[in-house]
GROMACS .gro file of C-alpha atoms in nm:
model
  485
    1MET     CA    1   6.315   6.491  -0.624
    2SER     CA    2   6.406   6.682  -0.311
    3ASN     CA    3   6.695   6.852  -0.489
    4LEU     CA    4   6.480   6.964  -0.783
    5THR     CA    5   6.219   7.231  -0.827
    6GLN     CA    6   5.877   7.082  -0.912
    7PRO     CA    7   5.738   7.154  -1.262
    8ASP     CA    8   5.455   7.371  -1.127
    9ALA     CA    9   5.712   7.578  -0.941
   10VAL     CA   10   5.919   7.598  -1.258
   11LEU     CA   11   5.626   7.756  -1.438
   12GLU     CA   12   5.618   8.023  -1.170
   13SER     CA   13   5.995   8.068  -1.150
   14LEU     CA   14   6.017   8.108  -1.527
   15ARG     CA   15   5.798   8.413  -1.535
   16PHE     CA   16   6.069   8.624  -1.694
   17PRO     CA   17   5.919   8.953  -1.813
   18VAL     CA   18   6.094   8.917  -2.149
   19ALA     CA   19   5.960   8.562  -2.194
   20GLU     CA   20   5.605   8.667  -2.103
   21GLU     CA   21   5.618   8.959  -2.346
   22LEU     CA   22   5.736   8.726  -2.621
   23ALA     CA   23   5.464   8.472  -2.542
   24GLU     CA   24   5.197   8.742  -2.573
   25ARG     CA   25   5.333   8.857  -2.910
   26PHE     CA   26   5.353   8.502  -3.049
   27ALA     CA   27   5.005   8.412  -2.918
   28SER     CA   28   4.858   8.729  -3.070
   29ALA     CA   29   5.014   8.629  -3.400
   30GLY     CA   30   4.859   8.282  -3.374
   31HIS     CA   31   5.178   8.093  -3.294
   32SER     CA   32   5.311   7.879  -3.010
   33LEU     CA   33   5.624   7.957  -2.812
   34TYR     CA   34   5.818   7.718  -2.587
   35LEU     CA   35   6.106   7.779  -2.352
   36VAL     CA   36   6.331   7.483  -2.412
   37GLY     CA   37   6.660   7.308  -2.341
   38GLY     CA   38   6.916   7.424  -2.088
   39SER     CA   39   6.697   7.706  -1.960
   40VAL     CA   40   6.437   7.456  -1.839
   41ARG     CA   41   6.696   7.210  -1.711
   42ASP     CA   42   6.879   7.474  -1.510
   43ALA     CA   43   6.557   7.611  -1.363
   44LEU     CA   44   6.470   7.262  -1.241
   45LEU     CA   45   6.818   7.233  -1.091
   46ARG     CA   46   6.780   7.578  -0.935
   47ARG     CA   47   7.076   7.705  -1.131
   48PRO     CA   48   7.086   8.068  -1.245
   49ALA     CA   49   6.924   8.122  -1.583
   50GLN     CA   50   7.159   8.231  -1.859
   51ASP     CA   51   7.040   8.331  -2.206
   52LEU     CA   52   6.692   8.206  -2.296
   53ASP     CA   53   6.627   7.956  -2.577
   54PHE     CA   54   6.286   7.921  -2.740
   55THR     CA   55   6.127   7.710  -3.011
   56THR     CA   56   5.815   7.786  -3.213
   57ASP     CA   57   5.600   7.669  -3.503
   58ALA     CA   58   5.650   8.010  -3.670
   59ARG     CA   59   5.883   8.009  -3.969
   60PRO     CA   60   6.196   8.231  -3.953
   61GLU     CA   61   6.063   8.527  -4.151
   62ARG     CA   62   5.746   8.521  -3.944
   63VAL     CA   63   5.962   8.520  -3.628
   64ARG     CA   64   6.147   8.824  -3.760
   65ALA     CA   65   5.820   9.008  -3.814
   66ILE     CA   66   5.705   8.928  -3.459
   67LEU     CA   67   6.036   9.049  -3.312
   68THR     CA   68   6.042   9.368  -3.517
   69GLY     CA   69   5.933   9.664  -3.306
   70TRP     CA   70   5.987   9.471  -2.983
   71ALA     CA   71   6.354   9.374  -2.988
   72GLU     CA   72   6.626   9.634  -2.946
   73ALA     CA   73   6.849   9.429  -3.177
   74ILE     CA   74   6.794   9.131  -3.406
   75TRP     CA   75   7.061   8.909  -3.563
   76ASP     CA   76   7.004   8.640  -3.822
   77THR     CA   77   7.342   8.465  -3.859
   78GLY     CA   78   7.166   8.133  -3.789
   79ILE     CA   79   6.860   8.193  -4.004
   80ALA     CA   80   6.961   7.917  -4.250
   81PHE     CA   81   6.911   7.679  -3.957
   82GLY     CA   82   6.588   7.846  -3.851
   83THR     CA   83   6.736   8.054  -3.567
   84LEU     CA   84   6.709   8.425  -3.498
   85GLY     CA   85   6.862   8.604  -3.203
   86ALA     CA   86   6.736   8.914  -3.030
   87ARG     CA   87   6.806   9.139  -2.734
   88ARG     CA   88   6.557   9.312  -2.507
   89ARG     CA   89   6.652   9.508  -2.194
   90GLY     CA   90   6.992   9.337  -2.173
   91VAL     CA   91   6.851   8.983  -2.212
   92ASP     CA   92   6.960   8.776  -2.513
   93VAL     CA   93   6.715   8.527  -2.660
   94GLU     CA   94   6.734   8.273  -2.942
   95ILE     CA   95   6.420   8.156  -3.119
   96THR     CA   96   6.435   7.851  -3.346
   97THR     CA   97   6.161   7.714  -3.566
   98PHE     CA   98   6.065   7.351  -3.491
   99ARG     CA   99   6.318   7.128  -3.666
  100ALA     CA  100   6.285   6.782  -3.821
  101ASP     CA  101   6.631   6.752  -3.977
  102SER     CA  102   6.804   6.456  -4.129
  103TYR     CA  103   7.183   6.417  -4.151
  104ASP     CA  104   7.409   6.276  -4.422
  105ARG     CA  105   7.622   6.129  -4.138
  106THR     CA  106   7.943   6.175  -4.332
  107SER     CA  107   8.011   6.544  -4.301
  108ARG     CA  108   7.746   6.582  -4.028
  109ASN     CA  109   7.582   6.856  -4.233
  110PRO     CA  110   7.209   6.854  -4.170
  111GLU     CA  111   6.942   6.873  -4.434
  112VAL     CA  112   6.745   7.146  -4.261
  113ARG     CA  113   6.374   7.073  -4.252
  114PHE     CA  114   6.126   7.264  -4.042
  115GLY     CA  115   5.875   7.069  -3.838
  116ASP     CA  116   5.527   7.129  -3.703
  117SER     CA  117   5.549   6.951  -3.367
  118VAL     CA  118   5.738   7.035  -3.050
  119ILE     CA  119   5.751   6.661  -2.972
  120ASP     CA  120   5.936   6.590  -3.295
  121ASP     CA  121   6.163   6.886  -3.227
  122LEU     CA  122   6.252   6.762  -2.880
  123VAL     CA  123   6.346   6.413  -3.000
  124ARG     CA  124   6.625   6.576  -3.206
  125ARG     CA  125   6.793   6.711  -2.894
  126ASP     CA  126   7.106   6.564  -2.744
  127PHE     CA  127   6.986   6.439  -2.403
  128THR     CA  128   6.652   6.389  -2.233
  129VAL     CA  129   6.742   6.643  -1.962
  130ASN     CA  130   6.761   6.898  -2.245
  131ALA     CA  131   6.443   6.774  -2.415
  132MET     CA  132   6.193   6.936  -2.177
  133ALA     CA  133   5.996   7.247  -2.262
  134VAL     CA  134   5.755   7.497  -2.113
  135ASP     CA  135   5.459   7.603  -2.328
  136LEU     CA  136   5.462   7.973  -2.249
  137VAL     CA  137   5.129   8.041  -2.418
  138ASN     CA  138   4.930   7.772  -2.234
  139ARG     CA  139   5.157   7.756  -1.924
  140THR     CA  140   5.210   7.380  -1.939
  141PHE     CA  141   5.514   7.161  -1.883
  142VAL     CA  142   5.615   6.936  -2.176
  143ASP     CA  143   5.827   6.627  -2.102
  144PRO     CA  144   5.768   6.355  -2.362
  145TYR     CA  145   6.098   6.171  -2.306
  146ASP     CA  146   6.107   6.155  -1.923
  147GLY     CA  147   6.373   6.420  -1.886
  148LEU     CA  148   6.246   6.509  -1.540
  149ALA     CA  149   6.296   6.153  -1.416
  150ALA     CA  150   6.645   6.148  -1.567
  151LEU     CA  151   6.723   6.481  -1.404
  152SER     CA  152   6.605   6.352  -1.067
  153ALA     CA  153   6.822   6.043  -1.103
  154ARG     CA  154   7.116   6.250  -1.235
  155ARG     CA  155   7.113   6.019  -1.537
  156LEU     CA  156   7.229   6.115  -1.886
  157ASP     CA  157   7.032   5.947  -2.164
  158THR     CA  158   6.920   6.034  -2.516
  159PRO     CA  159   6.564   6.091  -2.646
  160ALA     CA  160   6.627   5.872  -2.951
  161THR     CA  161   6.871   5.581  -2.937
  162PRO     CA  162   7.227   5.690  -2.856
  163GLN     CA  163   7.341   5.542  -3.187
  164GLU     CA  164   7.101   5.769  -3.379
  165SER     CA  165   7.186   6.073  -3.171
  166PHE     CA  166   7.563   6.031  -3.196
  167ALA     CA  167   7.551   5.945  -3.566
  168ASP     CA  168   7.369   6.275  -3.625
  169ASP     CA  169   7.633   6.468  -3.434
  170PRO     CA  170   7.933   6.280  -3.290
  171LEU     CA  171   8.024   6.586  -3.083
  172ARG     CA  172   7.735   6.486  -2.857
  173MET     CA  173   7.966   6.219  -2.715
  174MET     CA  174   8.203   6.493  -2.599
  175ARG     CA  175   7.902   6.682  -2.469
  176ALA     CA  176   7.810   6.377  -2.261
  177ALA     CA  177   8.151   6.387  -2.096
  178ARG     CA  178   8.111   6.761  -2.047
  179PHE     CA  179   7.776   6.720  -1.867
  180VAL     CA  180   7.931   6.453  -1.646
  181SER     CA  181   8.191   6.713  -1.550
  182GLN     CA  182   7.963   7.013  -1.518
  183LEU     CA  183   7.659   6.854  -1.353
  184GLY     CA  184   7.792   6.533  -1.199
  185PHE     CA  185   7.552   6.317  -1.403
  186THR     CA  186   7.603   5.946  -1.470
  187PRO     CA  187   7.559   5.833  -1.832
  188ALA     CA  188   7.314   5.549  -1.892
  189PRO     CA  189   7.479   5.217  -1.979
  190ARG     CA  190   7.349   5.233  -2.336
  191VAL     CA  191   7.506   5.579  -2.374
  192VAL     CA  192   7.844   5.450  -2.256
  193GLU     CA  193   7.812   5.148  -2.486
  194ALA     CA  194   7.739   5.369  -2.786
  195MET     CA  195   8.018   5.611  -2.701
  196THR     CA  196   8.264   5.321  -2.681
  197ALA     CA  197   8.151   5.175  -3.013
  198MET     CA  198   8.140   5.510  -3.194
  199ALA     CA  199   8.434   5.699  -3.042
  200GLY     CA  200   8.616   5.703  -3.375
  201GLU     CA  201   8.333   5.910  -3.526
  202LEU     CA  202   8.478   6.212  -3.346
  203GLU     CA  203   8.734   6.232  -3.625
  204ARG     CA  204   8.456   6.386  -3.838
  205ILE     CA  205   8.435   6.686  -3.603
  206THR     CA  206   8.650   6.995  -3.642
  207ALA     CA  207   8.924   7.055  -3.387
  208GLU     CA  208   8.772   7.390  -3.296
  209ARG     CA  209   8.439   7.236  -3.188
  210ILE     CA  210   8.615   6.962  -2.992
  211GLN     CA  211   8.834   7.218  -2.816
  212VAL     CA  212   8.531   7.416  -2.700
  213GLU     CA  213   8.375   7.106  -2.542
  214LEU     CA  214   8.705   6.994  -2.388
  215SER     CA  215   8.760   7.336  -2.231
  216LYS     CA  216   8.408   7.339  -2.086
  217LEU     CA  217   8.466   6.988  -1.951
  218LEU     CA  218   8.793   7.083  -1.784
  219CYS     CA  219   8.634   7.393  -1.632
  220GLY     CA  220   8.343   7.195  -1.489
  221ARG     CA  221   8.288   7.107  -1.126
  222TYR     CA  222   8.396   6.743  -1.168
  223PRO     CA  223   8.649   6.740  -1.456
  224ARG     CA  224   8.810   6.418  -1.337
  225ARG     CA  225   8.486   6.230  -1.400
  226GLY     CA  226   8.465   6.373  -1.749
  227VAL     CA  227   8.825   6.280  -1.829
  228GLU     CA  228   8.774   5.927  -1.696
  229LEU     CA  229   8.467   5.883  -1.916
  230MET     CA  230   8.663   6.002  -2.219
  231VAL     CA  231   8.946   5.758  -2.146
  232ASP     CA  232   8.720   5.462  -2.063
  233THR     CA  233   8.511   5.502  -2.380
  234GLY     CA  234   8.802   5.574  -2.613
  235LEU     CA  235   8.711   5.936  -2.687
  236ALA     CA  236   9.043   6.047  -2.540
  237ALA     CA  237   9.228   5.836  -2.797
  238THR     CA  238   9.109   6.089  -3.055
  239VAL     CA  239   9.104   6.406  -2.847
  240LEU     CA  240   9.398   6.366  -2.604
  241PRO     CA  241   9.573   6.037  -2.684
  242GLU     CA  242   9.862   6.128  -2.454
  243VAL     CA  243   9.633   6.092  -2.150
  244PRO     CA  244   9.532   5.725  -2.190
  245ALA     CA  245   9.894   5.654  -2.288
  246MET     CA  246   9.991   5.730  -1.925
  247ARG     CA  247   9.778   5.453  -1.774
  248LEU     CA  248  10.046   5.185  -1.756
  249GLU     CA  249  10.345   5.402  -1.675
  250ILE     CA  250  10.450   5.372  -1.311
  251ASP     CA  251  10.552   5.703  -1.155
  252GLU     CA  252  10.901   5.676  -1.008
  253HIS     CA  253  10.819   5.911  -0.718
  254HIS     CA  254  10.478   5.765  -0.631
  255GLN     CA  255  10.491   5.388  -0.668
  256HIS     CA  256  10.134   5.342  -0.543
  257LYS     CA  257   9.983   5.494  -0.859
  258ASP     CA  258  10.047   5.479  -1.230
  259VAL     CA  259  10.109   5.810  -1.403
  260TYR     CA  260   9.750   5.837  -1.528
  261GLN     CA  261   9.598   5.803  -1.182
  262HIS     CA  262   9.864   6.033  -1.040
  263SER     CA  263   9.776   6.298  -1.299
  264LEU     CA  264   9.406   6.278  -1.211
  265VAL     CA  265   9.491   6.331  -0.844
  266VAL     CA  266   9.710   6.628  -0.936
  267LEU     CA  267   9.417   6.771  -1.133
  268ASP     CA  268   9.188   6.737  -0.830
  269GLN     CA  269   9.445   6.892  -0.598
  270ALA     CA  270   9.521   7.180  -0.834
  271ILE     CA  271   9.150   7.263  -0.844
  272ASP     CA  272   9.143   7.263  -0.464
  273LEU     CA  273   9.415   7.532  -0.473
  274GLU     CA  274   9.227   7.762  -0.709
  275ASP     CA  275   9.099   8.089  -0.570
  276GLU     CA  276   8.739   8.033  -0.463
  277ASP     CA  277   8.621   8.372  -0.585
  278ASN     CA  278   8.770   8.334  -0.933
  279SER     CA  279   8.649   8.137  -1.232
  280PRO     CA  280   8.806   7.797  -1.312
  281ASP     CA  281   9.166   7.825  -1.431
  282LEU     CA  282   9.183   7.642  -1.766
  283VAL     CA  283   9.562   7.687  -1.798
  284LEU     CA  284   9.630   7.540  -1.453
  285ARG     CA  285   9.391   7.250  -1.512
  286LEU     CA  286   9.544   7.165  -1.850
  287ALA     CA  287   9.893   7.179  -1.699
  288ALA     CA  288   9.790   6.957  -1.408
  289LEU     CA  289   9.638   6.695  -1.637
  290LEU     CA  290   9.923   6.701  -1.890
  291HIS     CA  291  10.228   6.770  -1.672
  292ASP     CA  292  10.358   6.411  -1.699
  293ILE     CA  293  10.266   6.323  -2.059
  294GLY     CA  294  10.638   6.315  -2.138
  295LYS     CA  295  10.689   6.010  -1.916
  296PRO     CA  296  10.578   5.728  -2.149
  297PRO     CA  297  10.821   5.820  -2.430
  298THR     CA  298  11.109   5.879  -2.186
  299ARG     CA  299  11.059   5.567  -1.976
  300ARG     CA  300  11.376   5.365  -1.927
  301HIS     CA  301  11.425   5.052  -1.715
  302ILE     CA  302  11.714   5.066  -1.474
  303SER     CA  303  11.920   4.755  -1.419
  304GLY     CA  304  11.847   4.612  -1.078
  305GLY     CA  305  11.490   4.745  -1.079
  306GLY     CA  306  11.311   5.075  -1.112
  307VAL     CA  307  11.252   5.310  -1.400
  308SER     CA  308  11.364   5.657  -1.499
  309PHE     CA  309  11.199   5.937  -1.695
  310HIS     CA  310  11.491   6.168  -1.766
  311HIS     CA  311  11.397   6.504  -1.918
  312HIS     CA  312  11.030   6.411  -1.935
  313GLU     CA  313  10.944   6.772  -1.858
  314VAL     CA  314  11.128   6.888  -2.173
  315VAL     CA  315  10.966   6.621  -2.389
  316GLY     CA  316  10.630   6.686  -2.223
  317ALA     CA  317  10.642   7.058  -2.300
  318LYS     CA  318  10.700   6.980  -2.669
  319MET     CA  319  10.415   6.729  -2.668
  320VAL     CA  320  10.183   6.983  -2.504
  321ARG     CA  321  10.257   7.239  -2.773
  322LYS     CA  322  10.190   6.988  -3.050
  323ARG     CA  323   9.863   6.862  -2.901
  324LEU     CA  324   9.719   7.200  -2.805
  325ARG     CA  325   9.806   7.344  -3.144
  326ALA     CA  326   9.621   7.053  -3.307
  327LEU     CA  327   9.321   7.140  -3.089
  328ARG     CA  328   9.342   7.504  -3.203
  329TYR     CA  329   9.398   7.654  -2.858
  330PRO     CA  330   9.506   8.019  -2.852
  331LYS     CA  331   9.882   8.078  -2.860
  332ASP     CA  332   9.894   8.227  -2.512
  333VAL     CA  333   9.720   7.923  -2.362
  334ILE     CA  334   9.957   7.686  -2.546
  335GLU     CA  335  10.270   7.866  -2.430
  336ASP     CA  336  10.153   7.906  -2.071
  337VAL     CA  337  10.062   7.538  -2.035
  338ALA     CA  338  10.386   7.425  -2.203
  339GLN     CA  339  10.596   7.650  -1.978
  340LEU     CA  340  10.427   7.516  -1.665
  341VAL     CA  341  10.492   7.159  -1.780
  342TYR     CA  342  10.854   7.249  -1.853
  343LEU     CA  343  10.906   7.407  -1.510
  344HIS     CA  344  10.707   7.169  -1.289
  345LEU     CA  345  11.013   6.961  -1.191
  346ARG     CA  346  11.243   7.255  -1.120
  347PHE     CA  347  11.150   7.265  -0.751
  348HIS     CA  348  11.279   6.912  -0.692
  349GLY     CA  349  11.633   7.046  -0.720
  350TYR     CA  350  11.567   7.272  -0.423
  351GLY     CA  351  11.637   6.992  -0.176
  352ARG     CA  352  11.631   7.122   0.181
  353GLY     CA  353  11.681   7.478   0.070
  354GLU     CA  354  12.027   7.448  -0.082
  355TRP     CA  355  11.945   7.685  -0.366
  356THR     CA  356  12.140   8.008  -0.373
  357ASP     CA  357  11.954   8.336  -0.400
  358SER     CA  358  12.065   8.334  -0.764
  359ALA     CA  359  11.880   8.005  -0.825
  360VAL     CA  360  11.569   8.145  -0.657
  361ARG     CA  361  11.584   8.454  -0.879
  362ARG     CA  362  11.609   8.236  -1.190
  363TYR     CA  363  11.312   8.024  -1.074
  364VAL     CA  364  11.102   8.339  -1.039
  365THR     CA  365  11.226   8.496  -1.361
  366ASP     CA  366  11.169   8.180  -1.567
  367ALA     CA  367  10.816   8.147  -1.430
  368GLY     CA  368  10.742   8.515  -1.486
  369PRO     CA  369  10.366   8.584  -1.467
  370LEU     CA  370  10.305   8.208  -1.426
  371LEU     CA  371  10.468   8.199  -1.082
  372THR     CA  372  10.142   8.177  -0.885
  373ARG     CA  373  10.017   7.896  -1.109
  374LEU     CA  374  10.355   7.721  -1.079
  375HIS     CA  375  10.327   7.735  -0.700
  376LYS     CA  376   9.987   7.563  -0.722
  377LEU     CA  377  10.101   7.303  -0.975
  378VAL     CA  378  10.409   7.206  -0.774
  379ARG     CA  379  10.207   7.174  -0.453
  380ALA     CA  380   9.938   6.971  -0.633
  381ASP     CA  381  10.207   6.740  -0.775
  382CYS     CA  382  10.266   6.596  -0.428
  383THR     CA  383  10.044   6.286  -0.415
  384THR     CA  384  10.239   6.061  -0.183
  385ARG     CA  385  10.038   5.873   0.079
  386ASN     CA  386  10.327   5.907   0.322
  387ARG     CA  387  10.199   6.190   0.541
  388ARG     CA  388  10.540   6.267   0.684
  389LYS     CA  389  10.696   6.296   0.341
  390ALA     CA  390  10.405   6.505   0.211
  391ALA     CA  391  10.428   6.742   0.508
  392ALA     CA  392  10.804   6.776   0.460
  393LEU     CA  393  10.760   6.864   0.092
  394GLN     CA  394  10.497   7.126   0.171
  395ARG     CA  395  10.717   7.278   0.444
  396THR     CA  396  11.007   7.294   0.201
  397TYR     CA  397  10.791   7.470  -0.054
  398ASP     CA  398  10.666   7.705   0.214
  399GLY     CA  399  11.031   7.792   0.274
  400LEU     CA  400  11.090   7.855  -0.096
  401GLU     CA  401  10.787   8.083  -0.118
  402GLU     CA  402  10.910   8.274   0.188
  403ARG     CA  403  11.251   8.320   0.025
  404ILE     CA  404  11.087   8.438  -0.296
  405ALA     CA  405  10.879   8.688  -0.102
  406ARG     CA  406  11.185   8.817   0.086
  407ILE     CA  407  11.402   8.856  -0.224
  408ALA     CA  408  11.114   9.006  -0.419
  409ALA     CA  409  11.058   9.265  -0.148
  410GLU     CA  410  11.426   9.355  -0.152
  411GLU     CA  411  11.484   9.350  -0.527
  412ASP     CA  412  11.147   9.382  -0.704
  413LEU     CA  413  11.185   9.049  -0.884
  414ALA     CA  414  10.875   9.111  -1.091
  415ARG     CA  415  11.073   9.363  -1.294
  416VAL     CA  416  11.422   9.217  -1.307
  417ARG     CA  417  11.622   9.413  -1.561
  418PRO     CA  418  11.995   9.467  -1.616
  419ASP     CA  419  12.144   9.748  -1.412
  420LEU     CA  420  12.219   9.932  -1.738
  421ASP     CA  421  11.968   9.976  -2.019
  422GLY     CA  422  12.029   9.942  -2.392
  423ASN     CA  423  12.087  10.313  -2.448
  424GLU     CA  424  12.356  10.326  -2.182
  425ILE     CA  425  12.519  10.011  -2.317
  426MET     CA  426  12.543  10.171  -2.662
  427ARG     CA  427  12.681  10.495  -2.517
  428LEU     CA  428  12.945  10.325  -2.300
  429LEU     CA  429  13.064  10.089  -2.573
  430GLY     CA  430  13.009  10.317  -2.868
  431LEU     CA  431  12.790  10.060  -3.038
  432PRO     CA  432  12.511  10.116  -3.287
  433PRO     CA  433  12.183   9.928  -3.237
  434GLY     CA  434  12.230   9.562  -3.324
  435PRO     CA  435  12.299   9.209  -3.199
  436LEU     CA  436  12.598   9.305  -2.983
  437VAL     CA  437  12.380   9.533  -2.774
  438GLY     CA  438  12.142   9.243  -2.712
  439GLN     CA  439  12.431   9.015  -2.612
  440ALA     CA  440  12.558   9.275  -2.365
  441TRP     CA  441  12.207   9.324  -2.225
  442ARG     CA  442  12.165   8.949  -2.168
  443PHE     CA  443  12.508   8.931  -2.000
  444LEU     CA  444  12.409   9.204  -1.757
  445LYS     CA  445  12.072   9.043  -1.689
  446ASP     CA  446  12.237   8.707  -1.608
  447LEU     CA  447  12.479   8.894  -1.381
  448ARG     CA  448  12.185   9.062  -1.211
  449LEU     CA  449  12.018   8.725  -1.150
  450ASP     CA  450  12.339   8.573  -1.015
  451ARG     CA  451  12.450   8.856  -0.786
  452GLY     CA  452  12.144   9.070  -0.728
  453PRO     CA  453  12.141   9.445  -0.788
  454LEU     CA  454  12.478   9.607  -0.869
  455ASP     CA  455  12.562   9.970  -0.811
  456HIS     CA  456  12.616  10.176  -1.125
  457ASP     CA  457  12.996  10.184  -1.120
  458GLU     CA  458  13.016   9.807  -1.062
  459ALA     CA  459  12.777   9.741  -1.350
  460VAL     CA  460  12.982   9.966  -1.580
  461ALA     CA  461  13.304   9.787  -1.481
  462GLU     CA  462  13.149   9.445  -1.547
  463LEU     CA  463  13.021   9.561  -1.886
  464ARG     CA  464  13.364   9.691  -1.986
  465ARG     CA  465  13.526   9.367  -1.872
  466TRP     CA  466  13.279   9.162  -2.076
  467ALA     CA  467  13.334   9.385  -2.380
  468ALA     CA  468  13.710   9.340  -2.355
  469GLU     CA  469  13.668   8.961  -2.343
  470GLN     CA  470  13.456   8.981  -2.657
  471GLY     CA  471  13.715   9.194  -2.833
  472ILE     CA  472  13.487   9.495  -2.840
  473THR     CA  473  13.654   9.832  -2.811
  474PRO     CA  474  13.461  10.153  -2.742
  475GLY     CA  475  13.353  10.302  -3.073
  476GLY     CA  476  13.416   9.978  -3.262
  477GLU     CA  477  13.287   9.624  -3.300
  478SER     CA  478  13.435   9.285  -3.235
  479PRO     CA  479  13.592   9.101  -3.530
  480ALA     CA  480  13.303   8.850  -3.517
  481ALA     CA  481  13.029   9.111  -3.497
  482GLY     CA  482  12.918   9.038  -3.848
  483ASP     CA  483  12.843   8.680  -3.747
  484ALA     CA  484  12.634   8.776  -3.443
  485GLY     CA  485  12.312   8.829  -3.635
   0.00000   0.00000   0.00000
């Protein structure tokens, strides 16, 4: 247990003023109060304490009475489940009456029943490492299901049988994978066995709840381990079926790995490229894991040996949008991940630097605010074991980044706009607002990307030339203008 804080030390380290004040109020009212769950687990792991969770024998209305006059704010959105929240001096607490629920195991809706024993309350919890408590009134450590031993062994097990626990709430299987990712724990064999047998039960859980757990998993310290557990147990077949579908598809660039293993390596390498002082980048991690999901449906055998995956980035971007929408991700996350997947192959056309400045401008413009993430994804996508080839690819990308920096410094690529704005286009061509103005604007923007900044007279001449080709005369519209909208 050298990496854990001893229980006696936990009792001392958990002397939060807010917790001690609460304990005094509950004791004076004749009730018990226990600090429970993740707060105790994290203290034992010497992790910073977040919000504090408590359990008590006091019923909800009694809890409200005890909090009144002490808490600066009280909220009761969870009171039907026996939970009240409160805030005191910037610290949020949740206090839940002992529970002894039963579940219908179809909709997963619990029949809420309050209990009278902390032991019975703890057996309801998801894992033994979360089923430890500190009696704040008597200053004793409560560990009826050997959570401390499991924590010391970095083992994930359930207080009741895994079958009972997962039948009560199938989302606990996703939570197991999340704890593997966040804490580096190893699930007990019986937990893995139950997850494998019951993976299909996840279909009873709403997409929103699954998405929350998946995002926490991917933002953990060891997301690859969590993904592997999901795939090996079959959970991924429900949550992200495109990921296990990659297992047997050989990557045409990296023959030593199948696409699934390659994608896991890319995930690891993308994480290594994240900024150390920033929080985990969910968009980058999703893109790294899913960047090649378009390969299985685009796989084609080539006569004479080998395979091809033509346009897998286009297909993959569509698949990403469909899957992330099904998981109820926010629109901006969906579009950012899909765009990264769509663009991740673009660099391979760069060769030894044959791109023109125009192609570099388009690369930057298409990436837009995702450029930094695209840099990381492309670099992470190099998983070849050939050190010479890997070094050459990184040098080539170094060269591309240097060109981007040079052109950006000269032309302010972050704000590429046509050399004439919409108002000037309308004035020069005598056009009212409408589709033709947009067409002219896009023509000038493409010209700007191809040739770089134009002086004003040159831009005006190019606009007039384009207008003449379209049959647009100053003060009038082209014969097909009515069809443009």
